[in-house]
Every structure is written in C-alpha cells, then in structure tokens.
Short mmCIF file of C-alpha atoms in Angstrom, two decimals:
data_model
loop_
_atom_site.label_atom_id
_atom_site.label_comp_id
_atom_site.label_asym_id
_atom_site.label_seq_id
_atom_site.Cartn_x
_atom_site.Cartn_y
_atom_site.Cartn_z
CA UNK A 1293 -95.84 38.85 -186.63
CA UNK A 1294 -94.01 40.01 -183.92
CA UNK A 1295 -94.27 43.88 -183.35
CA UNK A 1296 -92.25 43.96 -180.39
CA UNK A 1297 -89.02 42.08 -179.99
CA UNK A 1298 -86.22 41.44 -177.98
CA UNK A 1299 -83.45 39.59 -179.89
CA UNK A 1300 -81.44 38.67 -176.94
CA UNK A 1301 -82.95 36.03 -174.77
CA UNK A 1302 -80.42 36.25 -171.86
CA UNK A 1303 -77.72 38.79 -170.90
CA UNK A 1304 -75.03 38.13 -168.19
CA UNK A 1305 -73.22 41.19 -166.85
CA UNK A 1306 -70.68 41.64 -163.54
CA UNK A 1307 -72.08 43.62 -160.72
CA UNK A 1308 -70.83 47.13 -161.15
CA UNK A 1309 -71.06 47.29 -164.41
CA UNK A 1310 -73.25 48.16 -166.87
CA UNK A 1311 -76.39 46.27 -168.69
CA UNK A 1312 -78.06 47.20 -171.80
CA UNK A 1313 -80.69 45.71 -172.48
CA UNK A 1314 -82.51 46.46 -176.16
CA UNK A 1315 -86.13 46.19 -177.73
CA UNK A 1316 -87.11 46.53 -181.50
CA UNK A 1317 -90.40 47.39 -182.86
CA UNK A 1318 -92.17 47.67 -185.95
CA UNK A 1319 -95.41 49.21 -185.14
CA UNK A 1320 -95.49 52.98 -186.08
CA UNK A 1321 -98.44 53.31 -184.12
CA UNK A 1322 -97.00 52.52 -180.79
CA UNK A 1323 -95.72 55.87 -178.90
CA UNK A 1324 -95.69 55.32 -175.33
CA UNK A 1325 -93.06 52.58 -174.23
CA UNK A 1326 -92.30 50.41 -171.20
CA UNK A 1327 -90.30 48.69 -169.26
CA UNK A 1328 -91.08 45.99 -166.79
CA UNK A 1329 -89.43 43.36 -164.72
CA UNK A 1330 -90.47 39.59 -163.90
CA UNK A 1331 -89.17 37.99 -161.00
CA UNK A 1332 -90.32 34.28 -160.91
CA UNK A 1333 -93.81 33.49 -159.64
CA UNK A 1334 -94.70 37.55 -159.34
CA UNK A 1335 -96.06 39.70 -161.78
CA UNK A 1336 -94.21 42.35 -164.18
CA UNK A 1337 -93.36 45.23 -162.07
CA UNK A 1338 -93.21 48.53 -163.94
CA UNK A 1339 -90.23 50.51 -164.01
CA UNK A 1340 -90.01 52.79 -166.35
CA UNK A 1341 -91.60 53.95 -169.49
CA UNK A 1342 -90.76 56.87 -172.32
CA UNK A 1343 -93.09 58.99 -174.49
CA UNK A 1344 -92.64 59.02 -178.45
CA UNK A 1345 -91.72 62.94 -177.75
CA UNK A 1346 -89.01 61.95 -175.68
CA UNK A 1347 -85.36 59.98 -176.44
CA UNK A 1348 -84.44 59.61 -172.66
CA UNK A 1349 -86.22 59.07 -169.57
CA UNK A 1350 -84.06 58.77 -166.03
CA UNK A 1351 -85.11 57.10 -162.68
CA UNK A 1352 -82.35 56.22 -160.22
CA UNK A 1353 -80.18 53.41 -162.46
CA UNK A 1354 -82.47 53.05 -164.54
CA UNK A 1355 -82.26 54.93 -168.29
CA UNK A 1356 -84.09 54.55 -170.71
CA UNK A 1357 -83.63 55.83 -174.61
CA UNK A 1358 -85.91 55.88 -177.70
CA UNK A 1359 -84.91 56.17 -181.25
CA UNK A 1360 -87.68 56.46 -183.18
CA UNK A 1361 -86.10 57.17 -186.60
CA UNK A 1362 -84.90 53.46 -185.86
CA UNK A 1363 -87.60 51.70 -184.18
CA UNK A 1364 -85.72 51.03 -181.35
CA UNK A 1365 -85.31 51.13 -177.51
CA UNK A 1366 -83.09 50.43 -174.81
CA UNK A 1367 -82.76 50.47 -170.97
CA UNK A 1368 -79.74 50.80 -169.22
CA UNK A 1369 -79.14 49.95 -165.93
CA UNK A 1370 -76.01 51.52 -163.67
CA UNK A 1371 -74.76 49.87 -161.38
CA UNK A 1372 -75.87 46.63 -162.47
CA UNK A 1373 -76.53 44.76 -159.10
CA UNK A 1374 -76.99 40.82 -158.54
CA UNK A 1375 -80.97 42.13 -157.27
CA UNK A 1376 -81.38 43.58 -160.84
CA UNK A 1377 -81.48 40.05 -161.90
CA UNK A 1378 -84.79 38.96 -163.56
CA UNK A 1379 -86.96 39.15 -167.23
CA UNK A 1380 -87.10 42.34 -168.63
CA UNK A 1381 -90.16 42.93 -170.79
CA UNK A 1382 -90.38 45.91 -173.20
CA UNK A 1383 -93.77 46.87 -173.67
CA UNK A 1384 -95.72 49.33 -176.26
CA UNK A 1385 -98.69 50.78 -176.20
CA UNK A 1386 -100.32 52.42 -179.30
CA UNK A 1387 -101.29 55.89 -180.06
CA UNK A 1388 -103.56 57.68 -177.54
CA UNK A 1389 -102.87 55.50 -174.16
CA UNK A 1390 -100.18 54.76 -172.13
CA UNK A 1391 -101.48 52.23 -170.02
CA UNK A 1392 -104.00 49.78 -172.21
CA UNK A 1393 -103.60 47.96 -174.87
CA UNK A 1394 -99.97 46.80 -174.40
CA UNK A 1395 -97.62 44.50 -176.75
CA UNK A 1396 -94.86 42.75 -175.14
CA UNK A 1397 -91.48 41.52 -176.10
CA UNK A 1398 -90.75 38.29 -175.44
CA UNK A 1399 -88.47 39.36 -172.44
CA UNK A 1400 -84.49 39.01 -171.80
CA UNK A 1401 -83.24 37.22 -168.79
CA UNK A 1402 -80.80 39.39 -166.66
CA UNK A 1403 -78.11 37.70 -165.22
CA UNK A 1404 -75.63 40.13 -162.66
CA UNK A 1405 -72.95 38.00 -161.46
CA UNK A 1406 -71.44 39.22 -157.76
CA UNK B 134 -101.96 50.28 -150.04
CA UNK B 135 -102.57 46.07 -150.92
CA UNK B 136 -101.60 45.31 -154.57
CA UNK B 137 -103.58 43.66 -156.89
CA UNK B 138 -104.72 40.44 -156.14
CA UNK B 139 -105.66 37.10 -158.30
CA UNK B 140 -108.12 34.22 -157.36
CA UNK B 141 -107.07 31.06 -157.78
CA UNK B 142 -103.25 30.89 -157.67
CA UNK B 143 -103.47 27.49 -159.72
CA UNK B 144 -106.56 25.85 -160.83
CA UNK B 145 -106.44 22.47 -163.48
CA UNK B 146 -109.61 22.04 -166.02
CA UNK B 147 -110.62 19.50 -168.56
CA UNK B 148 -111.08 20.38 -172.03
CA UNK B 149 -114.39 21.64 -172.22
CA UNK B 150 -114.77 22.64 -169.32
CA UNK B 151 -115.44 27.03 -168.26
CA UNK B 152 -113.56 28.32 -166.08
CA UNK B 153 -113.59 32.26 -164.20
CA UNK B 154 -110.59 33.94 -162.81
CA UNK B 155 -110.91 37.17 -160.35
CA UNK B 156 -109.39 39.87 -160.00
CA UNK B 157 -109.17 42.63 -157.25
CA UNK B 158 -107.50 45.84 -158.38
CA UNK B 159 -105.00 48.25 -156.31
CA UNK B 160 -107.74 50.78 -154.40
CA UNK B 161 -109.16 53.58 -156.73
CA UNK B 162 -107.41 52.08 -160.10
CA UNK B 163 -110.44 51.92 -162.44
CA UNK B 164 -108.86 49.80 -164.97
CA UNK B 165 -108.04 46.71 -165.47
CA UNK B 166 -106.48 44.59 -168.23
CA UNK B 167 -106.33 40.63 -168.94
CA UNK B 168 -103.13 39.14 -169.73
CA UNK B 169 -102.14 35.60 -171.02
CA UNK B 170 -98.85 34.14 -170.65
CA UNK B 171 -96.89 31.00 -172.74
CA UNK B 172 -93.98 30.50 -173.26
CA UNK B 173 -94.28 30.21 -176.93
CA UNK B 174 -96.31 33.82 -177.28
CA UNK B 175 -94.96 35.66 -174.34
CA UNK B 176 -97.49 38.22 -172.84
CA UNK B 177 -100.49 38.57 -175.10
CA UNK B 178 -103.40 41.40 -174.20
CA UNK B 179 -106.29 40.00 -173.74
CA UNK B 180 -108.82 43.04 -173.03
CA UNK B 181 -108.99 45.91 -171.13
CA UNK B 182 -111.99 47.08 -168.61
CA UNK B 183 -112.99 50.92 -167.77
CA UNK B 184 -115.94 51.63 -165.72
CA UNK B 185 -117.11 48.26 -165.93
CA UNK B 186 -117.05 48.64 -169.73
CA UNK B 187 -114.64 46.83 -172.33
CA UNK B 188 -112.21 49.41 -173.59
CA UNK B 189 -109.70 47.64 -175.52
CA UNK B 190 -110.13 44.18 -176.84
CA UNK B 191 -106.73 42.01 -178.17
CA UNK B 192 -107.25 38.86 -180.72
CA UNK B 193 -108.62 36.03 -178.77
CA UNK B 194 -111.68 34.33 -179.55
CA UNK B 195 -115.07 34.78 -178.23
CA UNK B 196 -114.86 31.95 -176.00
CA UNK B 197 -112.44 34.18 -173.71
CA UNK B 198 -114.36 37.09 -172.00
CA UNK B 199 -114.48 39.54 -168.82
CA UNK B 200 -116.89 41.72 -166.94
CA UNK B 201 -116.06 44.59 -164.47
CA UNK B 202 -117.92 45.06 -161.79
CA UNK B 203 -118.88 48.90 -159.27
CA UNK B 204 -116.08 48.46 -157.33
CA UNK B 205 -113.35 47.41 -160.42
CA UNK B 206 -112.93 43.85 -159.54
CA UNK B 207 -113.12 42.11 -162.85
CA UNK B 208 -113.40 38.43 -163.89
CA UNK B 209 -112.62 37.10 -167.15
CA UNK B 210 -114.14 33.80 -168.21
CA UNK B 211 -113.23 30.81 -170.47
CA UNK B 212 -115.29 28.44 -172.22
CA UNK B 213 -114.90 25.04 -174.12
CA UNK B 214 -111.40 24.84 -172.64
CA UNK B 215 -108.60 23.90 -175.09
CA UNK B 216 -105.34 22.26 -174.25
CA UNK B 217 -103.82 25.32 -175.60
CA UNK B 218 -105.63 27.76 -172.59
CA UNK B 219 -103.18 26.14 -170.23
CA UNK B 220 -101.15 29.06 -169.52
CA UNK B 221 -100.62 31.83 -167.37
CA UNK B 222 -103.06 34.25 -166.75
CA UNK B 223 -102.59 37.88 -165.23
CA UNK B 224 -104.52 40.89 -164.25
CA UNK B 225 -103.11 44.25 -164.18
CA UNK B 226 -104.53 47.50 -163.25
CA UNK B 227 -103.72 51.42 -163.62
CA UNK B 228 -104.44 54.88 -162.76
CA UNK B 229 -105.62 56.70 -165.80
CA UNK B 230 -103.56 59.52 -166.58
CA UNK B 231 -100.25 57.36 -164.68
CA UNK B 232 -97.97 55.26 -166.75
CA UNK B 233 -97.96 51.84 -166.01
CA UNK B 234 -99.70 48.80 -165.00
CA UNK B 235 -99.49 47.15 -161.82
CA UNK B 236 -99.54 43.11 -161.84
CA UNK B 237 -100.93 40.83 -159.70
CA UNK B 238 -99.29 37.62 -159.44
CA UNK B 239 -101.03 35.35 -162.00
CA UNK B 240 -103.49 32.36 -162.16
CA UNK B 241 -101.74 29.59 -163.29
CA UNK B 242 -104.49 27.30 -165.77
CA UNK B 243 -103.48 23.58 -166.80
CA UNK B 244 -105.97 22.40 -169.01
CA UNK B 245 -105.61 18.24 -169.40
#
C-alpha cells in the first residue's frame, strides 16, 4: 500500500503564476515532511520540509502547508519560473527522525511554460 | 564543500551475479541512507547507516545489504542478482539534527 501519494502525475503552469503541488498520506506515524526536487540524471535536492507541530513552513517561493486533521500536504511555489521545472517528491519520515527512514511519493512532473 | 558522490555511474550484471555500489558522503555527515529507484515503486528506503552501524532498515530482502565504514563512506551490496534489481540506486546523506538528505547522483544497475 501506498502511504505516501501524489495523485497528480504532471502539472503544467505559466511562468508567473502559481503551482500547487499536493501530497496525501496515510501513515499517522509520519510527522516530519519533505519536499524534494529531481532534475533528470541528478539526485533529489531538498527543499523544504515541515514538522507535524507546524501547518506552514516559508523559504523564498517556496511554501509549504500541513493539514494533519486531513492527511495532507502541499507546496506552493510563487513565482512559478520555467527553472522550477522538474519531479517533485513528497517525502515522510516517521516519528522520532527527520532525516532517516523516508517514504516517497511517487513524484509530480512540473511543467512552467515561459 | 564536494557533494556526495556515487561509484559506478552505470554498471550492467547478469542474474546471479553480486554486485557493490560506493558511496562517499558530503564531509562530516555521519549518515547515510540507500535508496532504490523504478519506475513502477518510485523511491523505496533501503537502509540507513550511523556510525558505521545499521540504523534503519526498509523491506528488501537479505540478499541487499550495506556496511559503513570510519570515515562514513558506505557500500551496499547485492547478491544473486534478479532482473528485477535493475534499477536506480542512490545514496543520500545528512547532518543529524538538520532536515534533509543530500543525494548523490545515482548508480544506474541493468541486470540482463
């Protein structure tokens, strides 16, 4: 079973605007969530990550917001910009870390048109 | 400060065949997690190395294992390769007490 999903494969915004990009999970355990992105033939880079005790963390464009009641996440980004464009991976980690350990979404290709 | 680093890049096996992938963490991260990545599964944890200890441990089967060495580089092995091993494989490593990990780029395995 899938404890960490991402429902949309692929999003498609216009630079300038706005992308949201959500995660689901189902583990209760999990309390420390990340984001990461994936260009092609690199690693994930981290950007961002939330503690269970928090429903918003800010860096630069990048937000991201936890509702725990519902078991979901999301991270927006603002500006979008055609660089943004990449896999996003949501990632969980359970109880007690924030770095180990880590289930991943399947990921959701960005797409910022110029 | 030089990321973290993967040896091989790409690397092709038989079935049956072992094979051991390195890994050189950023400078004065301690740990170091396994990754492996399909495109049917997505990102699956593989384990996670402390100290040159196993800390964490996902669901793969015993033929899939790691060691840490002194300085934090860490291997992982495979043995009796399977078609299904093909895949991509990636090492991460963190600060404790910092969120997030920091990837290297990935050994790509093709098992025929």
């Amino acid at each position: 079973d899938q404890q960490v999903k991402q429902n949309s494969p692929s999003l498609s915004v216009q630079e300038g605007r706005i992308s949201i990009l959500n995660c689901d999970y189902t583990n209760s355990m999990f309390d420390y969530f990340l984001w990461y992105k994936k260009y092609p033939a690199e690693g994930p880079t981290f950007l961002i990550s939330i503690s269970s005790i928090k429903d918003k963390n800010e860096d630069g464009r990048f937000t991201v917001f936890l509702n725990k009641s519902a078991k979901h996440l999301s991270l927006h980004i603002v500006p979008s910009q055609p660089g943004d464009s990449a896999v996003y991976f949501c990632a969980a980690s359970p109880t007690g870390g924030s770095n180990y350990k880590l289930t991943f979404g399947k990921g959701t290709l960005l797409t910022v048109n110029p | 400060k030089a990321g973290v680093t993967q040896t091989p890049r790409y690397l092709i096996k038989t079935r049956g065949q072992q094979v051991t992938l390195s890994c050189s963490p950023i400078s004065g991260h301690r740990s170091v997690s396994w990754y492996q990545q399909t495109p049917g599964q997505g990102l699956q944890f593989l384990f996670e190395y402390f100290s040159e200890t196993q800390r964490n441990k996902g669901n793969f089967p015993g033929r899939f294992s790691g060691r840490q060495f002194s300085n934090s580089r860490s291997e992982m092995n495979v043995s009796t390769l399977e078609l299904g091993d093909s895949a991509l494989y990636l090492c991460a490593s963190s600060l404790e007490g910092r969120p997030g990990q920091y990837f290297g780029p990935g050994t790509r395995l093709l098992v025929l």
